[in-house]
Short mmCIF file of C-alpha atoms and ligand atoms in Angstrom, two decimals:
data_model
loop_
_atom_site.label_atom_id
_atom_site.label_comp_id
_atom_site.label_asym_id
_atom_site.label_seq_id
_atom_site.Cartn_x
_atom_site.Cartn_y
_atom_site.Cartn_z
CA MET A 1 69.03 114.97 74.77
CA ASN A 2 71.07 117.49 76.71
CA THR A 3 74.71 116.54 76.23
CA LYS A 4 76.26 119.48 77.99
CA THR A 5 78.47 118.91 81.02
CA THR A 6 77.10 120.52 84.16
CA VAL A 7 79.67 122.13 86.41
CA ILE A 8 78.34 121.88 89.94
CA SER A 9 78.31 125.39 91.40
CA GLN A 10 79.95 126.38 94.67
CA GLU A 11 76.46 127.20 96.07
CA ALA A 12 75.23 123.71 95.25
CA LEU A 13 78.28 122.16 96.93
CA ASP A 14 77.93 124.46 99.93
CA ALA A 15 74.37 123.17 100.30
CA GLN A 16 75.82 119.64 100.49
CA PHE A 17 78.32 120.74 103.15
CA ALA A 18 75.38 122.18 105.10
CA TYR A 19 73.82 118.69 105.05
CA CYS A 20 77.14 117.33 106.40
CA ASP A 21 76.89 119.79 109.30
CA GLN A 22 73.26 118.83 109.96
CA ILE A 23 74.16 115.12 110.02
CA ALA A 24 77.09 115.74 112.40
CA ALA A 25 74.84 117.81 114.69
CA TYR A 26 72.17 115.08 114.62
CA TRP A 27 74.63 112.45 115.91
CA GLN A 28 76.09 114.86 118.42
CA SER A 29 72.64 115.54 119.85
CA LEU A 30 72.25 111.79 120.37
CA GLY A 31 75.68 111.54 121.99
CA ILE A 32 76.76 108.92 119.46
CA ALA A 33 80.02 108.74 117.48
CA PRO A 34 78.76 107.08 114.26
CA THR A 35 80.84 104.86 111.96
CA ALA A 36 80.70 104.10 108.24
CA TYR A 37 82.05 101.37 105.99
CA VAL A 38 82.59 101.78 102.24
CA GLU A 39 83.15 98.66 100.13
CA THR A 40 84.63 99.26 96.68
CA TYR A 41 84.27 96.99 93.64
CA GLY A 42 85.66 97.52 90.13
CA CYS A 43 88.27 99.89 88.82
CA GLN A 44 90.37 102.78 90.13
CA GLN A 45 87.64 105.20 89.14
CA ASN A 46 85.49 103.63 91.84
CA GLU A 47 88.40 103.69 94.30
CA ALA A 48 88.67 107.42 93.67
CA ASP A 49 84.91 107.86 94.14
CA SER A 50 85.03 105.93 97.42
CA GLU A 51 87.68 108.35 98.69
CA LYS A 52 85.17 111.16 98.08
CA LEU A 53 82.38 109.27 99.84
CA ARG A 54 84.68 108.79 102.83
CA GLY A 55 85.52 112.50 102.65
CA TYR A 56 81.85 113.43 102.89
CA LEU A 57 81.31 110.87 105.68
CA VAL A 58 84.18 112.19 107.78
CA GLN A 59 82.89 115.72 107.27
CA SER A 60 79.50 114.47 108.53
CA GLY A 61 81.06 113.21 111.75
CA TYR A 62 81.51 109.52 110.86
CA GLY A 63 84.55 107.46 111.75
CA ILE A 64 85.65 105.04 109.00
CA ALA A 65 85.11 101.38 109.93
CA ALA A 66 86.96 98.37 108.55
CA GLU A 67 83.88 96.17 108.14
CA ALA A 68 80.10 96.30 107.69
CA GLU A 69 79.37 94.64 111.03
CA GLY A 70 78.24 97.31 113.49
CA ALA A 71 78.67 100.25 111.09
CA ASP A 72 75.95 102.92 111.03
CA VAL A 73 76.36 103.46 107.28
CA VAL A 74 77.36 100.81 104.74
CA ILE A 75 77.99 101.85 101.14
CA MET A 76 78.51 99.34 98.34
CA ASN A 77 80.28 101.17 95.51
CA THR A 78 79.65 98.75 92.66
CA CYS A 79 80.99 97.71 89.25
CA ALA A 80 78.87 96.64 86.28
CA ILE A 81 81.58 95.62 83.84
CA ARG A 82 80.81 91.89 83.83
CA GLU A 83 77.90 89.77 84.98
CA HIS A 84 80.04 88.03 87.57
CA ALA A 85 80.87 91.38 89.21
CA GLU A 86 77.15 92.11 89.58
CA GLN A 87 76.35 88.68 91.00
CA ARG A 88 78.99 89.18 93.70
CA VAL A 89 77.42 92.48 94.71
CA PHE A 90 73.92 91.01 94.93
CA GLY A 91 75.29 88.15 97.04
CA ASN A 92 77.05 90.51 99.44
CA LEU A 93 74.06 92.85 99.54
CA GLY A 94 71.87 89.93 100.60
CA ALA A 95 74.25 89.17 103.46
CA LEU A 96 73.79 92.71 104.80
CA THR A 97 70.25 91.80 105.94
CA HIS A 98 72.01 90.03 108.83
CA THR A 99 74.34 92.90 109.76
CA LYS A 100 71.34 95.22 109.74
CA ARG A 101 69.31 92.85 111.93
CA ARG A 102 72.16 92.86 114.47
CA HIS A 103 72.49 96.66 114.23
CA PRO A 104 69.04 98.03 113.34
CA ARG A 105 70.10 101.62 112.90
CA GLN A 106 72.43 100.61 110.05
CA LYS A 107 71.67 102.45 106.79
CA ILE A 108 72.66 100.68 103.58
CA PHE A 109 73.41 102.34 100.23
CA LEU A 110 74.25 101.05 96.78
CA CYS A 111 76.06 103.36 94.37
CA GLY A 112 78.58 103.19 91.54
CA CYS A 113 78.13 101.81 88.05
CA MET A 114 75.41 99.22 88.81
CA ALA A 115 73.27 102.00 90.26
CA GLY A 116 73.15 103.51 86.76
CA GLU A 117 71.23 100.50 85.42
CA THR A 118 67.44 100.66 85.66
CA LYS A 119 67.18 96.88 85.99
CA VAL A 120 69.37 97.05 89.10
CA SER A 121 67.48 99.89 90.81
CA ASP A 122 64.16 98.12 90.00
CA ARG A 123 65.46 94.91 91.55
CA ILE A 124 66.60 96.77 94.68
CA ARG A 125 63.22 98.49 94.98
CA GLN A 126 61.39 95.19 94.76
CA SER A 127 63.60 92.60 96.40
CA TYR A 128 66.05 94.36 98.72
CA PRO A 129 63.93 96.38 101.16
CA HIS A 130 66.85 96.65 103.60
CA VAL A 131 68.68 98.94 101.15
CA ASP A 132 67.95 102.55 102.16
CA GLY A 133 69.35 104.41 99.19
CA VAL A 134 70.55 103.97 95.61
CA PHE A 135 72.46 106.66 93.75
CA SER A 136 74.24 106.55 90.40
CA THR A 137 77.71 108.03 89.76
CA HIS A 138 76.03 111.22 88.47
CA HIS A 139 74.58 111.83 91.94
CA LEU A 140 77.60 111.04 94.11
CA TRP A 141 78.15 114.75 94.79
CA GLN A 142 74.68 114.78 96.45
CA PHE A 143 75.47 112.00 98.91
CA PRO A 144 75.14 114.18 102.07
CA GLU A 145 71.63 115.18 100.99
CA ILE A 146 70.71 111.54 100.29
CA LEU A 147 72.06 110.43 103.67
CA TRP A 148 70.28 113.24 105.48
CA ASN A 149 66.99 112.38 103.75
CA VAL A 150 67.35 108.76 104.86
CA LEU A 151 68.16 109.72 108.47
CA ASN A 152 65.61 112.48 108.71
CA ARG A 153 62.65 111.23 106.71
CA GLN A 154 63.20 107.50 107.30
CA LYS A 155 62.32 106.99 103.65
CA ARG A 156 64.20 105.12 100.91
CA GLN A 157 66.01 107.39 98.45
CA PHE A 158 66.58 106.72 94.73
CA PHE A 159 68.84 109.29 93.03
CA ILE A 160 69.24 107.51 89.71
CA GLU A 161 68.12 109.97 87.08
CA ASP A 162 70.32 109.62 84.00
CA GLU A 163 72.24 112.63 82.72
CA PRO A 164 75.22 113.35 80.48
CA GLY A 165 77.34 114.01 83.55
CA SER A 166 78.71 116.71 85.79
CA ILE A 167 81.97 117.85 87.32
CA ALA A 168 82.11 118.77 91.00
CA GLU A 169 85.33 120.31 92.30
CA GLY A 170 86.09 120.49 95.99
CA ILE A 171 84.48 117.33 97.40
CA PRO A 172 86.67 116.36 100.39
CA GLN A 173 88.65 113.14 99.99
CA VAL A 174 89.92 110.65 102.53
CA ARG A 175 92.67 108.90 100.61
CA ASP A 176 93.58 105.27 101.20
CA SER A 177 97.28 105.94 101.05
CA ARG A 178 99.57 108.77 101.96
CA LEU A 179 102.11 107.67 99.37
CA LYS A 180 99.96 107.00 96.34
CA ALA A 181 97.04 108.95 94.97
CA TRP A 182 94.46 108.61 92.23
CA VAL A 183 93.68 111.86 90.45
CA SER A 184 90.71 111.78 88.08
CA ILE A 185 91.43 114.07 85.14
CA MET A 186 88.20 113.30 83.32
CA TYR A 187 85.00 111.36 83.71
CA GLY A 188 82.77 109.29 81.41
CA CYS A 189 83.43 107.75 78.02
CA ASN A 190 82.30 108.50 74.46
CA ASN A 191 83.71 105.42 72.79
CA PHE A 192 80.84 102.98 72.98
CA CYS A 193 82.92 99.85 72.43
CA THR A 194 80.14 97.42 71.57
CA TYR A 195 80.71 95.12 74.56
CA CYS A 196 81.04 97.81 77.21
CA ILE A 197 78.55 99.25 79.68
CA VAL A 198 80.70 102.12 80.96
CA PRO A 199 79.40 104.86 78.60
CA TYR A 200 75.85 104.01 79.68
CA VAL A 201 76.51 104.25 83.40
CA ARG A 202 79.16 106.97 83.58
CA GLY A 203 77.91 109.41 80.98
CA ARG A 204 79.75 111.49 78.39
CA GLU A 205 83.42 112.39 78.39
CA ARG A 206 84.16 115.52 80.40
CA SER A 207 87.56 116.91 81.39
CA ARG A 208 88.49 118.78 84.53
CA GLN A 209 90.17 122.15 84.04
CA PRO A 210 93.96 121.79 83.88
CA GLU A 211 94.50 124.31 86.67
CA ASP A 212 92.29 122.27 89.03
CA ILE A 213 94.25 119.10 88.23
CA LEU A 214 97.61 120.83 88.60
CA ALA A 215 96.58 122.38 91.92
CA GLU A 216 95.50 118.95 93.23
CA CYS A 217 98.78 117.36 92.11
CA ARG A 218 100.86 120.17 93.63
CA ALA A 219 99.05 119.85 96.96
CA LEU A 220 99.52 116.08 96.97
CA ILE A 221 103.23 116.30 96.22
CA GLU A 222 103.72 118.96 98.90
CA SER A 223 102.01 116.70 101.42
CA GLY A 224 104.35 113.79 100.65
CA THR A 225 102.61 111.80 97.90
CA LYS A 226 105.21 109.97 95.85
CA ASP A 227 103.13 108.32 93.17
CA ILE A 228 100.21 109.87 91.27
CA THR A 229 98.02 107.93 88.86
CA LEU A 230 95.94 110.07 86.53
CA LEU A 231 92.59 108.44 85.84
CA GLY A 232 90.17 108.45 82.95
CA GLN A 233 88.49 105.81 80.78
CA ASN A 234 90.43 107.21 77.86
CA VAL A 235 92.96 109.74 79.09
CA ASN A 236 94.10 110.44 75.52
CA SER A 237 90.85 112.31 74.85
CA TYR A 238 91.66 114.71 77.68
CA GLY A 239 90.85 118.32 76.86
CA LYS A 240 88.87 117.67 73.67
CA ASP A 241 85.77 119.11 75.35
CA LEU A 242 87.62 122.15 76.73
CA SER A 243 88.98 125.10 74.86
CA CYS A 244 92.16 125.22 76.95
CA GLY A 245 94.50 124.33 74.10
CA MET A 246 96.01 121.51 76.16
CA ASP A 247 95.96 117.86 75.18
CA PHE A 248 96.81 114.92 77.43
CA ALA A 249 100.52 114.96 76.58
CA ASP A 250 100.66 118.68 77.47
CA LEU A 251 98.93 118.05 80.78
CA LEU A 252 101.30 115.19 81.60
CA ALA A 253 104.31 117.37 80.77
CA ALA A 254 102.99 120.15 83.03
CA ILE A 255 102.56 117.72 85.94
CA ALA A 256 106.01 116.22 85.35
CA GLN A 257 107.52 119.68 85.80
CA ILE A 258 106.09 120.20 89.31
CA PRO A 259 109.05 120.32 91.75
CA GLY A 260 109.41 117.34 94.09
CA ASP A 261 110.38 113.69 94.22
CA PHE A 262 107.49 111.76 92.66
CA LEU A 263 106.35 109.73 89.67
CA VAL A 264 103.22 110.26 87.62
CA ARG A 265 101.49 107.48 85.66
CA PHE A 266 98.09 107.16 84.02
CA MET A 267 95.35 104.83 82.90
CA THR A 268 93.71 104.07 80.60
CA SER A 269 95.01 104.91 77.17
CA HIS A 270 92.84 104.04 74.20
CA PRO A 271 95.13 102.89 71.37
CA ARG A 272 93.21 104.90 68.78
CA ASP A 273 94.26 108.20 70.35
CA ALA A 274 97.67 107.19 71.72
CA SER A 275 99.99 109.51 69.82
CA GLU A 276 103.72 109.65 69.13
CA LYS A 277 103.62 112.98 70.97
CA LEU A 278 102.38 111.15 74.09
CA PHE A 279 105.19 108.56 73.89
CA ASP A 280 107.81 111.25 73.22
CA THR A 281 106.55 113.17 76.25
CA MET A 282 106.76 110.04 78.41
CA ALA A 283 110.30 109.43 77.21
CA LYS A 284 111.37 113.04 77.80
CA TYR A 285 110.43 113.52 81.47
CA PRO A 286 112.10 111.42 84.20
CA LYS A 287 109.09 111.93 86.51
CA ILE A 288 106.70 110.17 84.11
CA ALA A 289 106.80 106.46 84.94
CA LYS A 290 107.78 104.32 81.99
CA GLN A 291 104.63 102.25 82.31
CA LEU A 292 101.85 102.01 79.77
CA HIS A 293 98.54 100.20 80.00
CA LEU A 294 97.36 99.99 76.39
CA PRO A 295 94.38 97.62 76.06
CA PHE A 296 94.25 95.88 72.68
CA GLN A 297 91.16 93.67 73.40
CA SER A 298 91.75 91.41 70.36
CA GLY A 299 94.52 90.63 67.88
CA SER A 300 92.04 90.29 65.01
CA THR A 301 91.21 93.32 62.88
CA ARG A 302 87.77 91.86 62.10
CA VAL A 303 86.94 91.46 65.80
CA LEU A 304 88.31 94.93 66.61
CA LYS A 305 85.93 96.38 64.04
CA ALA A 306 83.01 94.46 65.53
CA MET A 307 84.07 95.84 68.92
CA ASN A 308 84.04 99.40 67.51
CA ARG A 309 87.59 100.00 68.65
CA HIS A 310 88.64 102.23 65.71
CA TYR A 311 92.12 100.77 65.19
CA ASP A 312 93.41 97.64 63.52
CA ARG A 313 96.04 95.08 64.46
CA GLU A 314 98.75 96.74 62.35
CA THR A 315 98.20 100.26 63.70
CA TYR A 316 98.22 98.92 67.23
CA LEU A 317 101.49 97.08 66.65
CA GLN A 318 103.09 100.15 65.05
CA LYS A 319 102.19 102.27 68.07
CA VAL A 320 103.62 99.73 70.50
CA LEU A 321 106.80 99.44 68.45
CA TYR A 322 107.21 103.20 68.54
CA ALA A 323 106.59 103.37 72.29
CA LYS A 324 109.15 100.62 72.91
CA LYS A 325 111.65 102.32 70.60
CA VAL A 326 111.55 105.62 72.48
CA MET A 327 111.29 103.92 75.91
CA PRO A 328 113.32 100.68 75.83
CA GLU A 329 112.66 100.13 79.55
CA LEU A 330 108.85 100.46 79.12
CA VAL A 331 106.64 98.16 81.21
CA LEU A 332 103.68 97.37 79.00
CA THR A 333 100.37 95.87 80.13
CA SER A 334 97.03 95.40 78.43
CA ASP A 335 93.44 94.14 78.58
CA VAL A 336 92.15 91.39 76.32
CA ILE A 337 88.76 89.78 75.82
CA VAL A 338 88.37 86.21 74.57
CA GLY A 339 85.17 84.77 73.18
CA PHE A 340 83.70 87.97 71.73
CA PRO A 341 80.56 86.86 69.82
CA GLY A 342 81.57 85.18 66.57
CA GLU A 343 85.32 85.07 67.37
CA THR A 344 86.70 82.16 65.34
CA GLU A 345 89.58 79.88 66.28
CA GLU A 346 91.79 81.68 63.72
CA GLU A 347 90.87 85.06 65.17
CA PHE A 348 91.66 83.83 68.66
CA GLU A 349 95.04 82.61 67.36
CA GLU A 350 95.67 86.16 66.11
CA THR A 351 95.28 87.32 69.71
CA ILE A 352 97.82 84.71 70.79
CA SER A 353 100.27 85.75 68.08
CA LEU A 354 99.86 89.41 69.05
CA ILE A 355 100.75 88.78 72.68
CA GLN A 356 103.74 86.72 71.57
CA GLN A 357 104.84 89.51 69.28
CA VAL A 358 104.39 92.34 71.80
CA HIS A 359 105.65 90.50 74.90
CA TYR A 360 103.51 92.21 77.56
CA ASP A 361 104.77 92.32 81.13
CA SER A 362 101.31 91.25 82.24
CA LEU A 363 97.75 91.08 80.95
CA PHE A 364 94.27 91.47 82.37
CA THR A 365 92.34 88.69 80.65
CA PHE A 366 88.55 88.48 80.42
CA ILE A 367 85.97 86.17 78.91
CA PHE A 368 83.31 88.16 77.06
CA SER A 369 80.32 88.82 79.29
CA PRO A 370 77.15 90.05 77.55
CA ARG A 371 75.93 93.29 79.13
CA PRO A 372 72.23 93.89 78.51
CA GLY A 373 71.71 97.14 76.59
CA THR A 374 75.05 96.99 74.71
CA PRO A 375 75.14 96.12 70.98
CA ALA A 376 77.39 93.06 71.46
CA ALA A 377 74.87 91.45 73.81
CA LYS A 378 72.50 91.14 70.83
CA LEU A 379 75.02 89.41 68.54
CA ASP A 380 74.83 85.73 67.70
CA ASP A 381 77.25 83.88 69.94
CA PRO A 382 77.54 80.28 68.76
CA THR A 383 80.83 79.44 70.55
CA PRO A 384 80.15 77.08 73.48
CA LYS A 385 81.24 78.15 76.96
CA ALA A 386 83.65 75.21 77.26
CA GLU A 387 85.43 76.34 74.09
CA LYS A 388 85.71 79.90 75.44
CA ASN A 389 87.16 78.53 78.66
CA ARG A 390 89.71 76.53 76.67
CA ARG A 391 90.78 79.66 74.77
CA PHE A 392 90.97 81.60 78.01
CA ASP A 393 93.17 78.97 79.65
CA LYS A 394 95.48 78.86 76.64
CA LEU A 395 95.76 82.65 76.62
CA CYS A 396 96.65 82.70 80.32
CA ALA A 397 99.22 79.94 79.91
CA VAL A 398 100.95 81.75 77.03
CA GLN A 399 100.97 85.05 78.91
CA ASN A 400 102.15 83.47 82.18
CA ALA A 401 105.16 82.03 80.40
CA ILE A 402 105.96 85.46 78.95
CA SER A 403 105.53 87.22 82.32
CA GLU A 404 107.79 84.63 83.94
CA GLU A 405 110.43 85.10 81.29
CA ILE A 406 110.34 88.91 81.59
CA HIS A 407 110.43 88.73 85.38
CA GLY A 408 113.36 86.30 85.17
CA SER A 409 115.30 88.88 83.17
CA TYR A 410 115.13 91.27 86.17
CA ILE A 411 117.37 88.98 88.24
CA GLY A 412 120.69 90.66 88.96
CA LYS A 413 119.39 94.14 88.15
CA THR A 414 119.25 96.91 90.76
CA LEU A 415 116.13 99.06 90.57
CA ARG A 416 114.93 102.16 92.36
CA CYS A 417 111.67 101.18 94.07
CA LEU A 418 109.13 102.92 96.25
CA VAL A 419 108.66 100.96 99.49
CA ASP A 420 104.90 100.97 100.03
CA GLY A 421 104.00 98.50 102.77
CA ARG A 422 104.47 95.18 104.48
CA ASP A 423 103.30 91.71 103.55
CA LYS A 424 103.86 89.43 106.55
CA GLU A 425 107.59 89.23 107.25
CA LEU A 426 108.67 91.09 104.07
CA LEU A 427 108.37 94.70 102.92
CA THR A 428 106.67 95.43 99.60
CA ALA A 429 107.86 97.91 97.01
CA ARG A 430 107.04 98.89 93.44
CA THR A 431 109.45 99.39 90.58
CA GLU A 432 109.00 102.45 88.39
CA GLY A 433 107.05 100.23 86.00
CA GLY A 434 104.73 99.12 88.80
CA ARG A 435 106.13 95.60 89.34
CA LEU A 436 105.74 94.21 92.87
CA VAL A 437 108.98 93.47 94.77
CA ARG A 438 109.24 91.81 98.20
CA PHE A 439 112.37 92.18 100.32
CA PRO A 440 113.47 92.03 103.96
CA GLY A 441 113.66 95.34 105.81
CA CYS A 442 112.30 97.38 108.66
CA ASP A 443 109.11 99.45 108.68
CA LYS A 444 110.89 102.77 108.79
CA LEU A 445 111.76 102.28 105.10
CA ILE A 446 108.06 102.49 104.15
CA GLY A 447 107.53 105.68 102.18
CA THR A 448 111.11 105.94 100.91
CA TYR A 449 112.77 105.06 97.62
CA GLN A 450 115.36 102.28 97.87
CA HIS A 451 117.66 100.61 95.38
CA ILE A 452 116.80 96.93 95.43
CA THR A 453 118.82 94.18 93.78
CA ILE A 454 116.50 91.56 92.33
CA THR A 455 117.40 88.03 93.38
CA GLY A 456 114.26 86.02 92.55
CA ALA A 457 111.22 86.11 90.28
CA THR A 458 107.85 84.39 89.77
CA THR A 459 105.09 85.01 87.22
CA TRP A 460 103.52 87.61 89.48
CA SER A 461 106.25 89.26 91.51
CA LEU A 462 109.93 89.83 92.19
CA SER A 463 112.01 89.40 95.31
CA GLY A 464 115.25 91.03 96.28
CA GLU A 465 117.36 92.80 98.83
CA ILE A 466 118.45 96.35 99.40
CA GLU A 467 121.58 97.15 97.43
CA LYS A 468 124.40 96.61 99.89
CA SER A 469 126.54 99.60 98.92
CA SER A 470 123.75 102.18 99.19
CA ILE A 471 121.48 101.65 102.15
CA LYS A 472 119.73 104.97 102.34
CA ASN A 473 116.55 106.14 103.91
CA SER A 474 115.53 108.48 101.18
CA ILE A 475 116.86 110.05 98.04
N1 LIG B 501 88.40 102.33 79.44
C1 LIG B 501 89.24 101.22 79.45
C2 LIG B 501 88.61 99.95 79.95
C3 LIG B 501 87.70 99.95 81.08
S1 LIG B 501 86.93 98.42 81.40
C4 LIG B 501 89.68 100.96 78.03
O1 LIG B 501 89.00 101.26 77.09
O2 LIG B 501 90.72 100.37 77.88
C5 LIG B 501 88.30 97.34 81.70
C6 LIG B 501 88.35 96.16 80.79
O3 LIG B 501 87.24 95.30 81.02
C7 LIG B 501 88.26 96.47 79.30
O4 LIG B 501 89.47 96.92 78.78
C8 LIG B 501 87.84 95.15 78.73
O5 LIG B 501 88.95 94.33 78.44
C9 LIG B 501 87.04 94.51 79.86
N2 LIG B 501 85.61 94.48 79.55
C10 LIG B 501 84.79 95.52 79.37
N3 LIG B 501 83.54 95.09 79.09
C11 LIG B 501 83.58 93.74 79.07
C12 LIG B 501 82.62 92.71 78.83
N4 LIG B 501 81.37 93.00 78.52
N5 LIG B 501 83.03 91.43 78.91
C13 LIG B 501 84.31 91.13 79.22
N6 LIG B 501 85.26 92.05 79.45
C14 LIG B 501 84.91 93.34 79.38
FE1 LIG B 502 84.43 100.84 77.70
FE2 LIG B 502 85.57 101.29 75.37
FE3 LIG B 502 84.98 103.33 76.97
FE4 LIG B 502 86.94 101.66 77.63
S1 LIG B 502 86.90 103.00 75.84
S2 LIG B 502 85.32 102.42 78.96
S3 LIG B 502 86.20 99.71 76.88
S4 LIG B 502 83.53 101.98 75.96
FE1 LIG B 503 83.40 98.78 86.71
FE2 LIG B 503 82.42 101.15 86.46
FE3 LIG B 503 85.01 100.84 86.56
S1 LIG B 503 81.67 99.36 85.45
S2 LIG B 503 85.31 98.82 85.69
S3 LIG B 503 83.60 100.39 88.18
S4 LIG B 503 83.91 102.37 85.39
#
């Protein structure tokens, strides 16, 4: 198998931009201003991909719509991580038969991680004739060509050929927010955790060149972005496939030294490769947010081995202890799976004791979902569903109590927060660690940093008011 990363050439991208021009001219000749709606499922990687799809669409003359009803293009950018996520997509895809009936020129596309599964594309071919095109993440850079083929040839398009993966620089992006930006630093995953479908649908690990990433970050900061999240399935492997002599900590340090008032954060870190150098770098630079998402998945060394995670409970705990030592204010979050095949009650209790020991600010909790084609889906799984649900509920209850306690300890503190929007009558803001704060204030504060004194807390969020002595519009 060819495992080499393909770098998409400028000529190949220019050919895509030529399709954008053709599509725009096509609509212009009809005297129609077309619209497009992109629905995103799954993780930030998909959010970032949707921003590129919107970029291509705008370049092709489309206005971005807020719903599928009446839109000329509908794209479902899907997630395959758990069975439930896939069922939701199929349900919503079915409902699009009605929007298309009411607006017959609507063209419907399915892309993202589900599009990388043969069983999904087969099902679309056979049972969803109203879907005009399917393309996997490897083919996103060819979207203008796919759209043009659908418009021009009136024929369904399937761009689903598997490949190790490519890097395309220079696809336009229409970002969701002016204040916050996702910046992918690498794509794919080489880890093959036994439960996970991502390596099968997103290909091998491949890093963008540091100068491309730095240029993107510089441009964002100059245009007013205040919060950058670097994205990758395992950011700690950054650069291993390049010969640039830079690892992830070096890249982070370089970004943190760009002039301007901003914070940089990242996700996700695989504990195996999370180094003391990374934590020291985070501690050293004020512009690196003291927030770490470090998924542990299970507190049992036996289960971690069966998951192919390449670290054990003790090593994980040592790393967390070190990170907390060098960054006492660290906000720490994690992912955990309950009910992995063969997980015993004792092993589950090890997960509980780990979360009690670490004291996470919050957790993303999942019940194991067998993904066809992954090794874990073939394992014997004798634990009944009801028992898994009981474990899940217990896990959530323990964590909720911890989150509530940690949030409670914020009361009385004054924190510098980025005001990022409005939720009904209150403004919303984020602490440096990413905690949500609601407080009264006027819209002109959106986009500024404010010092907020925390006056209330729940499991999920904080509330407060602007520090009386220092009402300021920006810092
Ligand atoms: N690359 C990230 C995780 C991406 S997927 C990392 O390694 O940390 C996000 C989370 O979904 C995972 O951390 C895991 O907790 C969960 N997950 C992945 N596959 C799953 C499955 N088959 N069943 C249940 N949860 C799963
Ligand atoms: Fe999936 Fe593991 Fe890769 Fe994360 S590191 S994307 S859990 S295979
Ligand atoms: Fe889902 Fe793909 Fe992300 S499977 S979690 S959208 S990488």
